[in-house]
PDB file of C-alpha atoms in Angstrom:
ATOM      1  CA  MET A   1      -0.060   0.212  -0.287  1.00  0.00           C
ATOM      2  CA  GLU A   2       2.627   2.345   1.060  1.00  0.00           C
ATOM      3  CA  ALA A   3       4.496   1.239  -2.573  1.00  0.00           C
ATOM      4  CA  LEU A   4       1.339   2.850  -4.753  1.00  0.00           C
ATOM      5  CA  PHE A   5       0.688   6.019  -2.784  1.00  0.00           C
ATOM      6  CA  ALA A   6       4.512   6.946  -2.498  1.00  0.00           C
ATOM      7  CA  SER A   7       3.687  10.498  -3.667  1.00  0.00           C
ATOM      8  CA  PRO A   8       0.639  12.271  -3.914  1.00  0.00           C
ATOM      9  CA  SER A   9       0.881  12.976  -7.485  1.00  0.00           C
ATOM     10  CA  SER A  10       0.757   8.453  -8.086  1.00  0.00           C
ATOM     11  CA  ALA A  11      -2.424   8.898  -6.372  1.00  0.00           C
ATOM     12  CA  PHE A  12      -3.857  11.810  -8.172  1.00  0.00           C
ATOM     13  CA  ALA A  13      -2.569   9.848 -11.550  1.00  0.00           C
ATOM     14  CA  LEU A  14      -4.533   7.160 -10.276  1.00  0.00           C
ATOM     15  CA  LEU A  15      -7.662   8.263  -9.043  1.00  0.00           C
ATOM     16  CA  GLY A  16      -8.100  10.280 -12.476  1.00  0.00           C
ATOM     17  CA  VAL A  17      -7.753   7.421 -14.646  1.00  0.00           C
ATOM     18  CA  LEU A  18     -10.075   5.445 -12.405  1.00  0.00           C
ATOM     19  CA  ILE A  19     -12.725   8.599 -13.137  1.00  0.00           C
ATOM     20  CA  PHE A  20     -12.052   8.086 -16.743  1.00  0.00           C
ATOM     21  CA  ILE A  21     -12.730   4.907 -16.715  1.00  0.00           C
ATOM     22  CA  LEU A  22     -15.924   5.219 -14.877  1.00  0.00           C
ATOM     23  CA  ALA A  23     -16.945   8.036 -17.347  1.00  0.00           C
ATOM     24  CA  PHE A  24     -15.928   5.788 -19.995  1.00  0.00           C
ATOM     25  CA  MET A  25     -18.432   3.122 -18.746  1.00  0.00           C
ATOM     26  CA  ARG A  26     -21.684   5.216 -17.837  1.00  0.00           C
ATOM     27  CA  ILE A  27     -21.263   6.593 -21.612  1.00  0.00           C
ATOM     28  CA  ARG A  28     -21.533   2.875 -23.070  1.00  0.00           C
ATOM     29  CA  ASN A  29     -24.102   2.291 -20.908  1.00  0.00           C
ATOM     30  CA  VAL A  30     -22.480  -0.572 -18.416  1.00  0.00           C
ATOM     31  CA  HIS A  31     -23.920  -0.725 -14.499  1.00  0.00           C
ATOM     32  CA  LEU A  32     -22.017  -2.098 -12.185  1.00  0.00           C
ATOM     33  CA  ASP A  33     -24.457  -4.613 -10.495  1.00  0.00           C
ATOM     34  CA  ILE A  34     -23.344  -7.308  -8.323  1.00  0.00           C
ATOM     35  CA  HIS A  35     -22.342 -10.095 -10.469  1.00  0.00           C
ATOM     36  CA  LEU A  36     -20.377  -8.189 -12.464  1.00  0.00           C
ATOM     37  CA  LEU A  37     -18.480  -6.858  -9.254  1.00  0.00           C
ATOM     38  CA  ILE A  38     -18.064 -10.201  -7.960  1.00  0.00           C
ATOM     39  CA  ASN A  39     -17.155 -11.685 -11.643  1.00  0.00           C
ATOM     40  CA  THR A  40     -14.628  -9.360 -11.442  1.00  0.00           C
ATOM     41  CA  ALA A  41     -13.120  -9.420  -8.323  1.00  0.00           C
ATOM     42  CA  LEU A  42     -12.742 -13.250  -9.097  1.00  0.00           C
ATOM     43  CA  MET A  43     -11.023 -13.049 -12.313  1.00  0.00           C
ATOM     44  CA  VAL A  44      -8.549 -10.405 -10.970  1.00  0.00           C
ATOM     45  CA  GLY A  45      -8.077 -13.173  -7.629  1.00  0.00           C
ATOM     46  CA  VAL A  46      -7.319 -15.964 -10.203  1.00  0.00           C
ATOM     47  CA  ALA A  47      -4.889 -13.323 -12.729  1.00  0.00           C
ATOM     48  CA  ILE A  48      -3.573 -12.803  -9.230  1.00  0.00           C
ATOM     49  CA  ILE A  49      -2.481 -15.860  -8.164  1.00  0.00           C
ATOM     50  CA  LEU A  50      -1.599 -16.760 -12.101  1.00  0.00           C
ATOM     51  CA  HIS A  51       0.704 -13.927 -12.153  1.00  0.00           C
ATOM     52  CA  GLN A  52       2.733 -15.333  -9.362  1.00  0.00           C
ATOM     53  CA  MET A  53       3.406 -18.815 -11.237  1.00  0.00           C
ATOM     54  CA  ARG A  54       6.424 -16.962 -13.133  1.00  0.00           C
ATOM     55  CA  LEU A  55       8.586 -18.749 -15.168  1.00  0.00           C
ATOM     56  CA  PHE A  56      11.237 -16.075 -15.287  1.00  0.00           C
ATOM     57  CA  HIS A  57      10.830 -12.389 -14.130  1.00  0.00           C
ATOM     58  CA  MET A  58      13.380  -9.388 -15.550  1.00  0.00           C
ATOM     59  CA  PRO A  59      16.060  -7.872 -13.764  1.00  0.00           C
ATOM     60  CA  GLN A  60      13.660  -4.100 -14.127  1.00  0.00           C
ATOM     61  CA  GLY A  61      10.129  -5.636 -13.839  1.00  0.00           C
ATOM     62  CA  GLY A  62       8.261  -7.711 -16.381  1.00  0.00           C
ATOM     63  CA  SER A  63       7.469 -11.394 -15.365  1.00  0.00           C
ATOM     64  CA  VAL A  64       6.427 -14.523 -18.347  1.00  0.00           C
ATOM     65  CA  THR A  65       3.929 -16.433 -16.244  1.00  0.00           C
ATOM     66  CA  LEU A  66       1.281 -19.240 -16.356  1.00  0.00           C
ATOM     67  CA  GLY A  67      -1.271 -17.694 -18.595  1.00  0.00           C
ATOM     68  CA  GLY A  68      -1.201 -14.199 -15.582  1.00  0.00           C
ATOM     69  CA  MET A  69      -3.438 -12.292 -18.276  1.00  0.00           C
ATOM     70  CA  VAL A  70      -5.911 -14.847 -19.114  1.00  0.00           C
ATOM     71  CA  PRO A  71      -8.846 -14.397 -16.487  1.00  0.00           C
ATOM     72  CA  LEU A  72      -8.606 -10.300 -17.780  1.00  0.00           C
ATOM     73  CA  LEU A  73      -8.769 -11.378 -21.306  1.00  0.00           C
ATOM     74  CA  LEU A  74     -11.995 -13.770 -20.431  1.00  0.00           C
ATOM     75  CA  LEU A  75     -13.442 -10.072 -18.095  1.00  0.00           C
ATOM     76  CA  ALA A  76     -13.036  -8.427 -21.323  1.00  0.00           C
ATOM     77  CA  TYR A  77     -14.485 -11.185 -24.027  1.00  0.00           C
ATOM     78  CA  ARG A  78     -17.941 -10.964 -21.633  1.00  0.00           C
ATOM     79  CA  TYR A  79     -18.404  -7.997 -20.998  1.00  0.00           C
ATOM     80  CA  GLY A  80     -16.442  -5.338 -23.197  1.00  0.00           C
ATOM     81  CA  PRO A  81     -13.538  -2.949 -22.744  1.00  0.00           C
ATOM     82  CA  GLY A  82     -14.804  -0.913 -19.988  1.00  0.00           C
ATOM     83  CA  VAL A  83     -15.568  -3.418 -17.407  1.00  0.00           C
ATOM     84  CA  GLY A  84     -11.887  -5.152 -18.974  1.00  0.00           C
ATOM     85  CA  ALA A  85      -9.821  -1.769 -18.283  1.00  0.00           C
ATOM     86  CA  LEU A  86     -11.661  -1.888 -14.903  1.00  0.00           C
ATOM     87  CA  GLY A  87     -10.418  -5.309 -13.976  1.00  0.00           C
ATOM     88  CA  GLY A  88      -7.059  -4.327 -15.554  1.00  0.00           C
ATOM     89  CA  PHE A  89      -6.722  -1.200 -13.521  1.00  0.00           C
ATOM     90  CA  VAL A  90      -7.702  -3.097 -10.574  1.00  0.00           C
ATOM     91  CA  PHE A  91      -4.874  -5.865 -10.745  1.00  0.00           C
ATOM     92  CA  GLY A  92      -2.110  -3.021 -12.474  1.00  0.00           C
ATOM     93  CA  CYS A  93      -2.719  -1.023  -8.505  1.00  0.00           C
ATOM     94  CA  LEU A  94      -2.103  -4.612  -6.683  1.00  0.00           C
ATOM     95  CA  ASN A  95       0.610  -5.677  -8.650  1.00  0.00           C
ATOM     96  CA  ILE A  96       2.013  -2.504  -7.728  1.00  0.00           C
ATOM     97  CA  MET A  97       1.788  -3.325  -4.282  1.00  0.00           C
ATOM     98  CA  GLN A  98       2.922  -6.583  -5.058  1.00  0.00           C
ATOM     99  CA  ASP A  99       6.288  -6.270  -6.771  1.00  0.00           C
ATOM    100  CA  PRO A 100       6.824  -2.226  -7.248  1.00  0.00           C
ATOM    101  CA  TYR A 101       9.816  -0.764  -9.154  1.00  0.00           C
ATOM    102  CA  ILE A 102       8.776   2.998  -9.209  1.00  0.00           C
ATOM    103  CA  VAL A 103      10.834   5.644 -10.358  1.00  0.00           C
ATOM    104  CA  HIS A 104       7.965   8.418 -11.406  1.00  0.00           C
ATOM    105  CA  PRO A 105       5.098   9.276 -10.989  1.00  0.00           C
ATOM    106  CA  VAL A 106       4.250   9.123 -14.579  1.00  0.00           C
ATOM    107  CA  GLN A 107       6.237   5.650 -15.064  1.00  0.00           C
ATOM    108  CA  VAL A 108       3.731   4.331 -12.360  1.00  0.00           C
ATOM    109  CA  LEU A 109       0.833   4.920 -14.656  1.00  0.00           C
ATOM    110  CA  PHE A 110       3.106   3.323 -18.018  1.00  0.00           C
ATOM    111  CA  ASP A 111       3.993   0.435 -15.959  1.00  0.00           C
ATOM    112  CA  TYR A 112       1.526  -0.812 -13.879  1.00  0.00           C
ATOM    113  CA  PRO A 113      -2.339   0.243 -15.000  1.00  0.00           C
ATOM    114  CA  LEU A 114      -2.204   1.130 -18.300  1.00  0.00           C
ATOM    115  CA  PRO A 115      -0.693  -1.654 -19.594  1.00  0.00           C
ATOM    116  CA  TYR A 116      -3.215  -3.995 -17.389  1.00  0.00           C
ATOM    117  CA  MET A 117      -5.971  -2.022 -18.746  1.00  0.00           C
ATOM    118  CA  ALA A 118      -4.854  -2.235 -22.267  1.00  0.00           C
ATOM    119  CA  MET A 119      -6.442  -6.218 -21.504  1.00  0.00           C
ATOM    120  CA  GLY A 120      -9.985  -4.072 -22.327  1.00  0.00           C
ATOM    121  CA  LEU A 121      -8.875  -3.712 -25.673  1.00  0.00           C
ATOM    122  CA  ALA A 122      -9.592  -7.355 -26.398  1.00  0.00           C
ATOM    123  CA  GLY A 123     -13.035  -6.712 -25.423  1.00  0.00           C
ATOM    124  CA  ALA A 124     -13.695  -5.076 -28.904  1.00  0.00           C
ATOM    125  CA  PHE A 125     -12.887  -8.108 -30.898  1.00  0.00           C
ATOM    126  CA  ARG A 126     -15.416 -10.857 -28.550  1.00  0.00           C
ATOM    127  CA  HIS A 127     -15.382 -12.927 -31.972  1.00  0.00           C
ATOM    128  CA  ARG A 128     -12.277 -13.021 -33.029  1.00  0.00           C
ATOM    129  CA  LEU A 129      -9.804 -14.195 -29.895  1.00  0.00           C
ATOM    130  CA  TYR A 130      -6.689 -14.707 -30.785  1.00  0.00           C
ATOM    131  CA  LEU A 131      -7.318 -11.415 -32.704  1.00  0.00           C
ATOM    132  CA  GLY A 132      -8.132  -9.292 -30.050  1.00  0.00           C
ATOM    133  CA  THR A 133      -5.507 -11.272 -27.703  1.00  0.00           C
ATOM    134  CA  ALA A 134      -2.978 -10.282 -29.702  1.00  0.00           C
ATOM    135  CA  ILE A 135      -3.795  -6.596 -30.197  1.00  0.00           C
ATOM    136  CA  ALA A 136      -4.353  -6.473 -26.153  1.00  0.00           C
ATOM    137  CA  PHE A 137      -0.855  -7.668 -25.477  1.00  0.00           C
ATOM    138  CA  LEU A 138       0.250  -4.728 -28.566  1.00  0.00           C
ATOM    139  CA  ALA A 139      -0.822  -1.929 -26.025  1.00  0.00           C
ATOM    140  CA  ARG A 140       0.468  -3.398 -23.561  1.00  0.00           C
ATOM    141  CA  MET A 141       3.904  -3.382 -24.944  1.00  0.00           C
ATOM    142  CA  ALA A 142       3.104  -0.175 -26.369  1.00  0.00           C
ATOM    143  CA  CYS A 143       2.564   1.051 -22.814  1.00  0.00           C
ATOM    144  CA  HIS A 144       6.335  -1.107 -21.587  1.00  0.00           C
ATOM    145  CA  VAL A 145       7.877   0.605 -24.392  1.00  0.00           C
ATOM    146  CA  ILE A 146       6.567   4.322 -23.477  1.00  0.00           C
ATOM    147  CA  SER A 147       7.866   4.002 -20.158  1.00  0.00           C
ATOM    148  CA  GLY A 148      11.375   2.505 -21.092  1.00  0.00           C
ATOM    149  CA  VAL A 149      11.965   5.232 -23.368  1.00  0.00           C
ATOM    150  CA  VAL A 150      11.198   7.958 -21.425  1.00  0.00           C
ATOM    151  CA  PHE A 151      12.079   6.565 -17.766  1.00  0.00           C
ATOM    152  CA  PHE A 152      14.618   3.849 -18.427  1.00  0.00           C
ATOM    153  CA  ALA A 153      17.210   4.713 -21.252  1.00  0.00           C
ATOM    154  CA  SER A 154      20.234   4.392 -18.963  1.00  0.00           C
ATOM    155  CA  PHE A 155      19.819   0.694 -18.946  1.00  0.00           C
ATOM    156  CA  ALA A 156      20.302   0.663 -22.849  1.00  0.00           C
ATOM    157  CA  PRO A 157      23.874  -0.788 -23.820  1.00  0.00           C
ATOM    158  CA  GLU A 158      26.302   2.361 -24.862  1.00  0.00           C
ATOM    159  CA  GLY A 159      25.299   3.022 -28.420  1.00  0.00           C
ATOM    160  CA  GLN A 160      21.898   1.868 -28.419  1.00  0.00           C
ATOM    161  CA  SER A 161      19.038   3.303 -28.970  1.00  0.00           C
ATOM    162  CA  PRO A 162      16.949   3.278 -26.159  1.00  0.00           C
ATOM    163  CA  LEU A 163      13.830   2.481 -28.316  1.00  0.00           C
ATOM    164  CA  VAL A 164      15.339  -0.423 -29.866  1.00  0.00           C
ATOM    165  CA  TYR A 165      16.091  -1.416 -25.944  1.00  0.00           C
ATOM    166  CA  SER A 166      13.217  -0.667 -24.686  1.00  0.00           C
ATOM    167  CA  LEU A 167      11.596  -3.588 -27.588  1.00  0.00           C
ATOM    168  CA  VAL A 168      13.861  -5.881 -27.103  1.00  0.00           C
ATOM    169  CA  PHE A 169      13.434  -5.700 -22.955  1.00  0.00           C
ATOM    170  CA  ASN A 170       9.682  -5.574 -23.428  1.00  0.00           C
ATOM    171  CA  GLY A 171       9.180  -8.218 -26.046  1.00  0.00           C
ATOM    172  CA  THR A 172      11.490 -10.718 -24.322  1.00  0.00           C
ATOM    173  CA  TYR A 173       8.764 -11.316 -22.118  1.00  0.00           C
ATOM    174  CA  LEU A 174       5.913 -10.665 -23.768  1.00  0.00           C
ATOM    175  CA  VAL A 175       6.006 -12.060 -26.721  1.00  0.00           C
ATOM    176  CA  PRO A 176       6.364 -15.511 -24.610  1.00  0.00           C
ATOM    177  CA  GLU A 177       3.647 -14.424 -22.380  1.00  0.00           C
ATOM    178  CA  CYS A 178       1.060 -13.544 -25.141  1.00  0.00           C
ATOM    179  CA  ILE A 179       1.990 -17.113 -26.992  1.00  0.00           C
ATOM    180  CA  ILE A 180       0.871 -18.991 -23.425  1.00  0.00           C
ATOM    181  CA  CYS A 181      -2.274 -17.105 -23.402  1.00  0.00           C
ATOM    182  CA  LEU A 182      -3.106 -17.862 -27.033  1.00  0.00           C
ATOM    183  CA  ILE A 183      -2.245 -21.164 -26.331  1.00  0.00           C
ATOM    184  CA  ILE A 184      -4.606 -21.329 -22.982  1.00  0.00           C
ATOM    185  CA  LEU A 185      -7.270 -20.073 -25.085  1.00  0.00           C
ATOM    186  CA  ARG A 186      -7.094 -22.559 -27.935  1.00  0.00           C
ATOM    187  CA  PHE A 187      -7.739 -25.306 -25.108  1.00  0.00           C
ATOM    188  CA  LEU A 188     -10.419 -23.719 -23.054  1.00  0.00           C
ATOM    189  CA  PRO A 189     -14.407 -23.547 -23.427  1.00  0.00           C
ATOM    190  CA  ILE A 190     -14.349 -20.382 -23.948  1.00  0.00           C
ATOM    191  CA  GLN A 191     -17.653 -20.052 -24.560  1.00  0.00           C
ATOM    192  CA  ARG A 192     -19.084 -21.742 -21.743  1.00  0.00           C
ATOM    193  CA  LEU A 193     -16.989 -19.911 -19.476  1.00  0.00           C
ATOM    194  CA  LEU A 194     -18.008 -16.388 -20.622  1.00  0.00           C
ATOM    195  CA  SER A 195     -21.850 -18.271 -20.773  1.00  0.00           C
ATOM    196  CA  ALA A 196     -20.963 -18.762 -16.649  1.00  0.00           C
ATOM    197  CA  MET A 197     -20.162 -15.009 -16.045  1.00  0.00           C
ATOM    198  CA  ASP A 198     -23.954 -14.782 -17.823  1.00  0.00           C
ATOM    199  CA  PRO A 199     -25.823 -13.188 -14.512  1.00  0.00           C
ATOM    200  CA  HIS A 200     -28.941 -14.589 -17.060  1.00  0.00           C
ATOM    201  CA  ASN A 201     -27.616 -18.023 -16.427  1.00  0.00           C
ATOM    202  CA  ALA A 202     -26.919 -17.777 -12.732  1.00  0.00           C
ATOM    203  CA  ARG A 203     -30.859 -18.027 -12.170  1.00  0.00           C
TER     204      ARG A 203
END
């Protein structure tokens, strides 16, 4: 919790992002009922557990996990981009508490809530799961690459472009992570899982 509110500017930035998500959901007429909140909390909880099952961990942050983003993708596919972004935001905030690597308040946004909120973009491709997953990971990578270029350029080897360094560094773990998620989605009973998250089927 201390890492999350390490500076007032970080806390205000996170609050601003949350307000934006809620406003977007209101515009899209998405109602936060009990069933939706329970499913969101459940998917975020499963994502946190899977995120701890790391195949390897990068020195400046970033991991390859056993499909840690699959629950957030399912949330987006079932409820759409708004709820997917909300789940990603909550996951990102919890990830700050678990595995903080903070050098600047703006860097907090680009390395924690925004990349995981990007998983919500998959919800715009509900009938094209693999394309939606790939686009979500590309958006997540873009956030991390921006952070790398702006805030971690000093880590680049002498003579190497910070952009190239950031692309290689983040691609090293995000490409395998994306492939693992695609494989898991290939073998999961997706329609059955999404149907189980439907409140009408729960009655």
